[in-house]
mmCIF file of N, CA and C in Angstrom:
data_model
loop_
_atom_site.group_PDB
_atom_site.id
_atom_site.type_symbol
_atom_site.label_atom_id
_atom_site.label_comp_id
_atom_site.label_asym_id
_atom_site.label_seq_id
_atom_site.Cartn_x
_atom_site.Cartn_y
_atom_site.Cartn_z
ATOM 1 N N MET L 1 0.818 -1.188 0.000
ATOM 2 C CA MET L 1 0.000 0.000 0.000
ATOM 3 C C MET L 1 0.863 1.254 0.000
ATOM 4 N N GLU L 2 1.933 1.272 0.784
ATOM 5 C CA GLU L 2 2.849 2.406 0.868
ATOM 6 C C GLU L 2 3.495 2.681 -0.492
ATOM 7 N N ASN L 3 3.832 1.635 -1.218
ATOM 8 C CA ASN L 3 4.455 1.772 -2.531
ATOM 9 C C ASN L 3 3.516 2.479 -3.516
ATOM 10 N N THR L 4 2.230 2.218 -3.446
ATOM 11 C CA THR L 4 1.240 2.842 -4.316
ATOM 12 C C THR L 4 1.165 4.344 -4.057
ATOM 13 N N LYS L 5 1.258 4.769 -2.799
ATOM 14 C CA LYS L 5 1.233 6.192 -2.454
ATOM 15 C C LYS L 5 2.428 6.908 -3.065
ATOM 16 N N VAL L 6 3.591 6.275 -2.986
ATOM 17 C CA VAL L 6 4.806 6.875 -3.534
ATOM 18 C C VAL L 6 4.689 7.003 -5.051
ATOM 19 N N GLU L 7 4.182 5.959 -5.721
ATOM 20 C CA GLU L 7 4.010 6.006 -7.171
ATOM 21 C C GLU L 7 3.018 7.091 -7.566
ATOM 22 N N THR L 8 1.939 7.231 -6.825
ATOM 23 C CA THR L 8 0.946 8.263 -7.106
ATOM 24 C C THR L 8 1.542 9.643 -6.964
ATOM 25 N N GLN L 9 2.347 9.844 -5.910
ATOM 26 C CA GLN L 9 2.986 11.141 -5.694
ATOM 27 C C GLN L 9 3.972 11.441 -6.815
ATOM 28 N N VAL L 10 4.759 10.470 -7.229
ATOM 29 C CA VAL L 10 5.731 10.661 -8.316
ATOM 30 C C VAL L 10 4.998 10.998 -9.615
ATOM 31 N N ASN L 11 3.913 10.288 -9.905
ATOM 32 C CA ASN L 11 3.134 10.565 -11.117
ATOM 33 C C ASN L 11 2.525 11.963 -11.082
ATOM 34 N N ALA L 12 2.034 12.393 -9.930
ATOM 35 C CA ALA L 12 1.448 13.731 -9.788
ATOM 36 C C ALA L 12 2.511 14.798 -10.011
ATOM 37 N N GLU L 13 3.704 14.604 -9.461
ATOM 38 C CA GLU L 13 4.789 15.571 -9.651
ATOM 39 C C GLU L 13 5.208 15.630 -11.114
ATOM 40 N N ALA L 14 5.227 14.508 -11.797
ATOM 41 C CA ALA L 14 5.588 14.475 -13.221
ATOM 42 C C ALA L 14 4.570 15.249 -14.045
ATOM 43 N N LYS L 15 3.284 15.129 -13.716
ATOM 44 C CA LYS L 15 2.248 15.862 -14.438
ATOM 45 C C LYS L 15 2.381 17.359 -14.225
ATOM 46 N N VAL L 16 2.737 17.776 -13.026
ATOM 47 C CA VAL L 16 2.915 19.198 -12.743
ATOM 48 C C VAL L 16 4.073 19.742 -13.569
ATOM 49 N N GLU L 17 5.149 19.003 -13.664
ATOM 50 C CA GLU L 17 6.312 19.458 -14.437
ATOM 51 C C GLU L 17 5.987 19.576 -15.919
ATOM 52 N N THR L 18 5.181 18.691 -16.469
ATOM 53 C CA THR L 18 4.881 18.757 -17.897
ATOM 54 C C THR L 18 3.966 19.930 -18.224
ATOM 55 N N LYS L 19 3.210 20.438 -17.256
ATOM 56 C CA LYS L 19 2.338 21.578 -17.503
ATOM 57 C C LYS L 19 3.089 22.896 -17.429
ATOM 58 N N LYS L 20 4.307 22.892 -16.909
ATOM 59 C CA LYS L 20 5.106 24.098 -16.796
ATOM 60 C C LYS L 20 5.464 24.595 -18.196
ATOM 61 N N GLU L 21 5.346 25.894 -18.402
ATOM 62 C CA GLU L 21 5.659 26.465 -19.712
ATOM 63 C C GLU L 21 7.160 26.369 -19.969
ATOM 64 N N ILE L 22 7.490 25.991 -21.180
ATOM 65 C CA ILE L 22 8.887 25.812 -21.566
ATOM 66 C C ILE L 22 9.344 27.036 -22.344
ATOM 67 N N ASP L 23 10.475 27.576 -21.970
ATOM 68 C CA ASP L 23 11.065 28.692 -22.701
ATOM 69 C C ASP L 23 11.761 28.109 -23.927
ATOM 70 N N SER L 24 11.267 28.445 -25.116
ATOM 71 C CA SER L 24 11.853 27.885 -26.333
ATOM 72 C C SER L 24 12.160 28.996 -27.329
ATOM 73 N N GLU L 25 12.977 28.650 -28.295
ATOM 74 C CA GLU L 25 13.415 29.602 -29.307
ATOM 75 C C GLU L 25 13.555 28.832 -30.617
ATOM 76 N N VAL L 26 13.026 29.385 -31.710
ATOM 77 C CA VAL L 26 13.153 28.754 -33.019
ATOM 78 C C VAL L 26 14.040 29.642 -33.873
ATOM 79 N N ILE L 27 15.124 29.058 -34.344
ATOM 80 C CA ILE L 27 16.104 29.773 -35.171
ATOM 81 C C ILE L 27 16.123 29.118 -36.550
ATOM 82 N N LEU L 28 15.975 29.930 -37.589
ATOM 83 C CA LEU L 28 16.087 29.443 -38.953
ATOM 84 C C LEU L 28 17.499 29.734 -39.442
ATOM 85 N N GLN L 29 18.165 28.699 -39.920
ATOM 86 C CA GLN L 29 19.499 28.870 -40.508
ATOM 87 C C GLN L 29 19.404 28.499 -41.984
ATOM 88 N N TYR L 30 19.912 29.388 -42.817
ATOM 89 C CA TYR L 30 19.894 29.153 -44.259
ATOM 90 C C TYR L 30 21.166 29.748 -44.839
ATOM 91 N N ARG L 31 21.929 28.895 -45.485
ATOM 92 C CA ARG L 31 23.241 29.288 -46.001
ATOM 93 C C ARG L 31 24.049 29.927 -44.880
ATOM 94 N N ASN L 32 24.498 31.162 -45.053
ATOM 95 C CA ASN L 32 25.284 31.833 -44.013
ATOM 96 C C ASN L 32 24.439 32.781 -43.171
ATOM 97 N N TYR L 33 23.132 32.613 -43.215
ATOM 98 C CA TYR L 33 22.223 33.508 -42.507
ATOM 99 C C TYR L 33 21.545 32.787 -41.352
ATOM 100 N N GLU L 34 21.107 33.581 -40.392
ATOM 101 C CA GLU L 34 20.402 33.044 -39.239
ATOM 102 C C GLU L 34 19.410 34.088 -38.747
ATOM 103 N N VAL L 35 18.187 33.641 -38.389
ATOM 104 C CA VAL L 35 17.177 34.573 -37.886
ATOM 105 C C VAL L 35 16.321 33.868 -36.834
ATOM 106 N N ASN L 36 15.999 34.603 -35.792
ATOM 107 C CA ASN L 36 15.104 34.124 -34.753
ATOM 108 C C ASN L 36 13.673 34.317 -35.256
ATOM 109 N N MET L 37 12.860 33.291 -35.197
ATOM 110 C CA MET L 37 11.508 33.370 -35.744
ATOM 111 C C MET L 37 10.616 34.306 -34.931
ATOM 112 N N ASP L 38 10.927 34.522 -33.653
ATOM 113 C CA ASP L 38 10.186 35.527 -32.874
ATOM 114 C C ASP L 38 10.420 36.919 -33.447
ATOM 115 N N ASP L 39 11.642 37.168 -33.911
ATOM 116 C CA ASP L 39 11.959 38.459 -34.527
ATOM 117 C C ASP L 39 11.185 38.638 -35.834
ATOM 118 N N VAL L 40 11.045 37.564 -36.587
ATOM 119 C CA VAL L 40 10.279 37.629 -37.835
ATOM 120 C C VAL L 40 8.818 37.947 -37.524
ATOM 121 N N THR L 41 8.269 37.311 -36.511
ATOM 122 C CA THR L 41 6.883 37.576 -36.109
ATOM 123 C C THR L 41 6.702 39.034 -35.716
ATOM 124 N N GLU L 42 7.658 39.590 -34.981
ATOM 125 C CA GLU L 42 7.580 41.000 -34.584
ATOM 126 C C GLU L 42 7.690 41.916 -35.795
ATOM 127 N N ARG L 43 8.523 41.545 -36.778
ATOM 128 C CA ARG L 43 8.635 42.339 -38.003
ATOM 129 C C ARG L 43 7.331 42.332 -38.795
ATOM 130 N N VAL L 44 6.680 41.162 -38.834
ATOM 131 C CA VAL L 44 5.390 41.053 -39.520
ATOM 132 C C VAL L 44 4.369 41.969 -38.850
ATOM 133 N N LYS L 45 4.306 41.923 -37.525
ATOM 134 C CA LYS L 45 3.358 42.787 -36.802
ATOM 135 C C LYS L 45 3.657 44.261 -37.063
ATOM 136 N N ALA L 46 4.924 44.637 -37.024
ATOM 137 C CA ALA L 46 5.305 46.030 -37.261
ATOM 138 C C ALA L 46 4.904 46.466 -38.675
ATOM 139 N N HIS L 47 5.094 45.589 -39.649
ATOM 140 C CA HIS L 47 4.719 45.894 -41.026
ATOM 141 C C HIS L 47 3.210 46.082 -41.130
ATOM 142 N N TYR L 48 2.458 45.224 -40.464
ATOM 143 C CA TYR L 48 0.995 45.305 -40.444
ATOM 144 C C TYR L 48 0.536 46.624 -39.815
ATOM 145 N N TYR L 49 1.130 46.994 -38.694
ATOM 146 C CA TYR L 49 0.771 48.244 -38.016
ATOM 147 C C TYR L 49 1.160 49.464 -38.865
ATOM 148 N N ALA L 50 2.274 49.364 -39.569
ATOM 149 C CA ALA L 50 2.720 50.470 -40.418
ATOM 150 C C ALA L 50 1.748 50.717 -41.580
ATOM 151 N N LYS L 51 0.972 49.701 -41.924
ATOM 152 C CA LYS L 51 -0.048 49.858 -42.968
ATOM 153 C C LYS L 51 -1.286 50.570 -42.431
ATOM 154 N N GLY L 52 -1.285 50.930 -41.145
ATOM 155 C CA GLY L 52 -2.397 51.677 -40.569
ATOM 156 C C GLY L 52 -3.379 50.863 -39.754
ATOM 157 N N HIS L 53 -3.080 49.599 -39.531
ATOM 158 C CA HIS L 53 -3.970 48.749 -38.737
ATOM 159 C C HIS L 53 -3.713 48.954 -37.247
ATOM 160 N N LYS L 54 -4.745 48.777 -36.439
ATOM 161 C CA LYS L 54 -4.635 48.953 -34.997
ATOM 162 C C LYS L 54 -3.913 47.770 -34.347
ATOM 163 N N ALA L 55 -3.227 48.044 -33.247
ATOM 164 C CA ALA L 55 -2.421 47.033 -32.564
ATOM 165 C C ALA L 55 -3.251 45.867 -32.031
ATOM 166 N N ASP L 56 -4.470 46.124 -31.631
ATOM 167 C CA ASP L 56 -5.278 45.052 -31.057
ATOM 168 C C ASP L 56 -6.209 44.384 -32.077
ATOM 169 N N SER L 57 -5.970 44.612 -33.358
ATOM 170 C CA SER L 57 -6.879 44.095 -34.382
ATOM 171 C C SER L 57 -6.498 42.713 -34.912
ATOM 172 N N ILE L 58 -5.365 42.174 -34.503
ATOM 173 C CA ILE L 58 -4.941 40.866 -35.008
ATOM 174 C C ILE L 58 -5.716 39.763 -34.291
ATOM 175 N N GLU L 59 -6.472 38.997 -35.081
ATOM 176 C CA GLU L 59 -7.208 37.847 -34.551
ATOM 177 C C GLU L 59 -6.505 36.543 -34.889
ATOM 178 N N ASN L 60 -5.921 36.459 -36.073
ATOM 179 C CA ASN L 60 -5.144 35.284 -36.459
ATOM 180 C C ASN L 60 -4.071 35.703 -37.453
ATOM 181 N N MET L 61 -3.019 34.903 -37.501
ATOM 182 C CA MET L 61 -1.882 35.264 -38.349
ATOM 183 C C MET L 61 -1.194 33.986 -38.817
ATOM 184 N N GLN L 62 -0.910 33.920 -40.104
ATOM 185 C CA GLN L 62 -0.112 32.837 -40.666
ATOM 186 C C GLN L 62 1.122 33.463 -41.310
ATOM 187 N N ILE L 63 2.268 32.857 -41.035
ATOM 188 C CA ILE L 63 3.528 33.328 -41.622
ATOM 189 C C ILE L 63 4.122 32.171 -42.411
ATOM 190 N N TYR L 64 4.437 32.432 -43.663
ATOM 191 C CA TYR L 64 5.015 31.439 -44.555
ATOM 192 C C TYR L 64 6.465 31.848 -44.839
ATOM 193 N N VAL L 65 7.388 31.055 -44.356
ATOM 194 C CA VAL L 65 8.811 31.376 -44.471
ATOM 195 C C VAL L 65 9.370 30.708 -45.717
ATOM 196 N N LYS L 66 9.979 31.529 -46.561
ATOM 197 C CA LYS L 66 10.563 31.026 -47.804
ATOM 198 C C LYS L 66 12.018 31.489 -47.863
ATOM 199 N N PRO L 67 12.915 30.723 -47.244
ATOM 200 C CA PRO L 67 14.313 31.174 -47.140
ATOM 201 C C PRO L 67 14.991 31.384 -48.490
ATOM 202 N N GLU L 68 14.625 30.602 -49.497
ATOM 203 C CA GLU L 68 15.273 30.776 -50.803
ATOM 204 C C GLU L 68 14.939 32.120 -51.429
ATOM 205 N N ASP L 69 13.846 32.758 -50.996
ATOM 206 C CA ASP L 69 13.495 34.112 -51.441
ATOM 207 C C ASP L 69 13.912 35.170 -50.420
ATOM 208 N N PHE L 70 14.472 34.728 -49.294
ATOM 209 C CA PHE L 70 14.845 35.621 -48.187
ATOM 210 C C PHE L 70 13.636 36.420 -47.693
ATOM 211 N N THR L 71 12.461 35.784 -47.722
ATOM 212 C CA THR L 71 11.214 36.487 -47.446
ATOM 213 C C THR L 71 10.296 35.666 -46.546
ATOM 214 N N ALA L 72 9.535 36.368 -45.698
ATOM 215 C CA ALA L 72 8.443 35.767 -44.941
ATOM 216 C C ALA L 72 7.156 36.429 -45.422
ATOM 217 N N TYR L 73 6.257 35.633 -45.955
ATOM 218 C CA TYR L 73 4.964 36.124 -46.421
ATOM 219 C C TYR L 73 3.954 35.920 -45.300
ATOM 220 N N TYR L 74 2.984 36.816 -45.183
ATOM 221 C CA TYR L 74 2.008 36.657 -44.109
ATOM 222 C C TYR L 74 0.591 36.943 -44.557
ATOM 223 N N VAL L 75 -0.343 36.363 -43.807
ATOM 224 C CA VAL L 75 -1.776 36.628 -43.957
ATOM 225 C C VAL L 75 -2.295 36.890 -42.551
ATOM 226 N N ILE L 76 -2.914 38.036 -42.346
ATOM 227 C CA ILE L 76 -3.471 38.393 -41.038
ATOM 228 C C ILE L 76 -4.974 38.570 -41.192
ATOM 229 N N ASN L 77 -5.696 37.996 -40.247
ATOM 230 C CA ASN L 77 -7.167 38.071 -40.220
ATOM 231 C C ASN L 77 -7.790 37.584 -41.523
ATOM 232 N N ASP L 78 -7.196 36.571 -42.100
ATOM 233 C CA ASP L 78 -7.717 35.919 -43.314
ATOM 234 C C ASP L 78 -7.890 36.852 -44.501
ATOM 235 N N GLY L 79 -7.173 37.973 -44.529
ATOM 236 C CA GLY L 79 -7.357 38.863 -45.662
ATOM 237 C C GLY L 79 -6.232 39.838 -45.938
ATOM 238 N N VAL L 80 -5.549 40.296 -44.917
ATOM 239 C CA VAL L 80 -4.464 41.270 -45.111
ATOM 240 C C VAL L 80 -3.192 40.483 -45.401
ATOM 241 N N VAL L 81 -2.606 40.711 -46.562
ATOM 242 C CA VAL L 81 -1.394 39.991 -46.959
ATOM 243 C C VAL L 81 -0.226 40.954 -47.070
ATOM 244 N N GLY L 82 0.957 40.414 -46.894
ATOM 245 C CA GLY L 82 2.158 41.220 -47.016
ATOM 246 C C GLY L 82 3.387 40.341 -46.949
ATOM 247 N N LYS L 83 4.528 40.978 -46.945
ATOM 248 C CA LYS L 83 5.787 40.237 -46.855
ATOM 249 C C LYS L 83 6.826 41.108 -46.184
ATOM 250 N N VAL L 84 7.783 40.454 -45.521
ATOM 251 C CA VAL L 84 8.911 41.130 -44.891
ATOM 252 C C VAL L 84 10.182 40.362 -45.221
ATOM 253 N N ASN L 85 11.304 41.055 -45.152
ATOM 254 C CA ASN L 85 12.582 40.396 -45.371
ATOM 255 C C ASN L 85 12.912 39.495 -44.189
ATOM 256 N N LEU L 86 13.477 38.347 -44.486
ATOM 257 C CA LEU L 86 13.853 37.418 -43.414
ATOM 258 C C LEU L 86 15.132 37.857 -42.707
ATOM 259 N N PHE L 87 16.099 38.260 -43.483
ATOM 260 C CA PHE L 87 17.423 38.541 -42.919
ATOM 261 C C PHE L 87 17.789 40.005 -43.067
#
């Protein structure tokens, strides 16, 4: 019976650890270039805002990375399209 309590406690602690948010970073490397994908996302948002859109108007965003063109293409709110330089 004591062994079951220990296993239950270990399993509960493991579940708590898996729910903890993980600090991660995605880096794209292409030829001699490197870019953090969080930076690309921020560039896309800045480009969108520079077009006159409000900061709180983004409901959804897709970014399509095309390293061979050195470009990230985006679609925001299923209709606003644009592109930014990757590097």
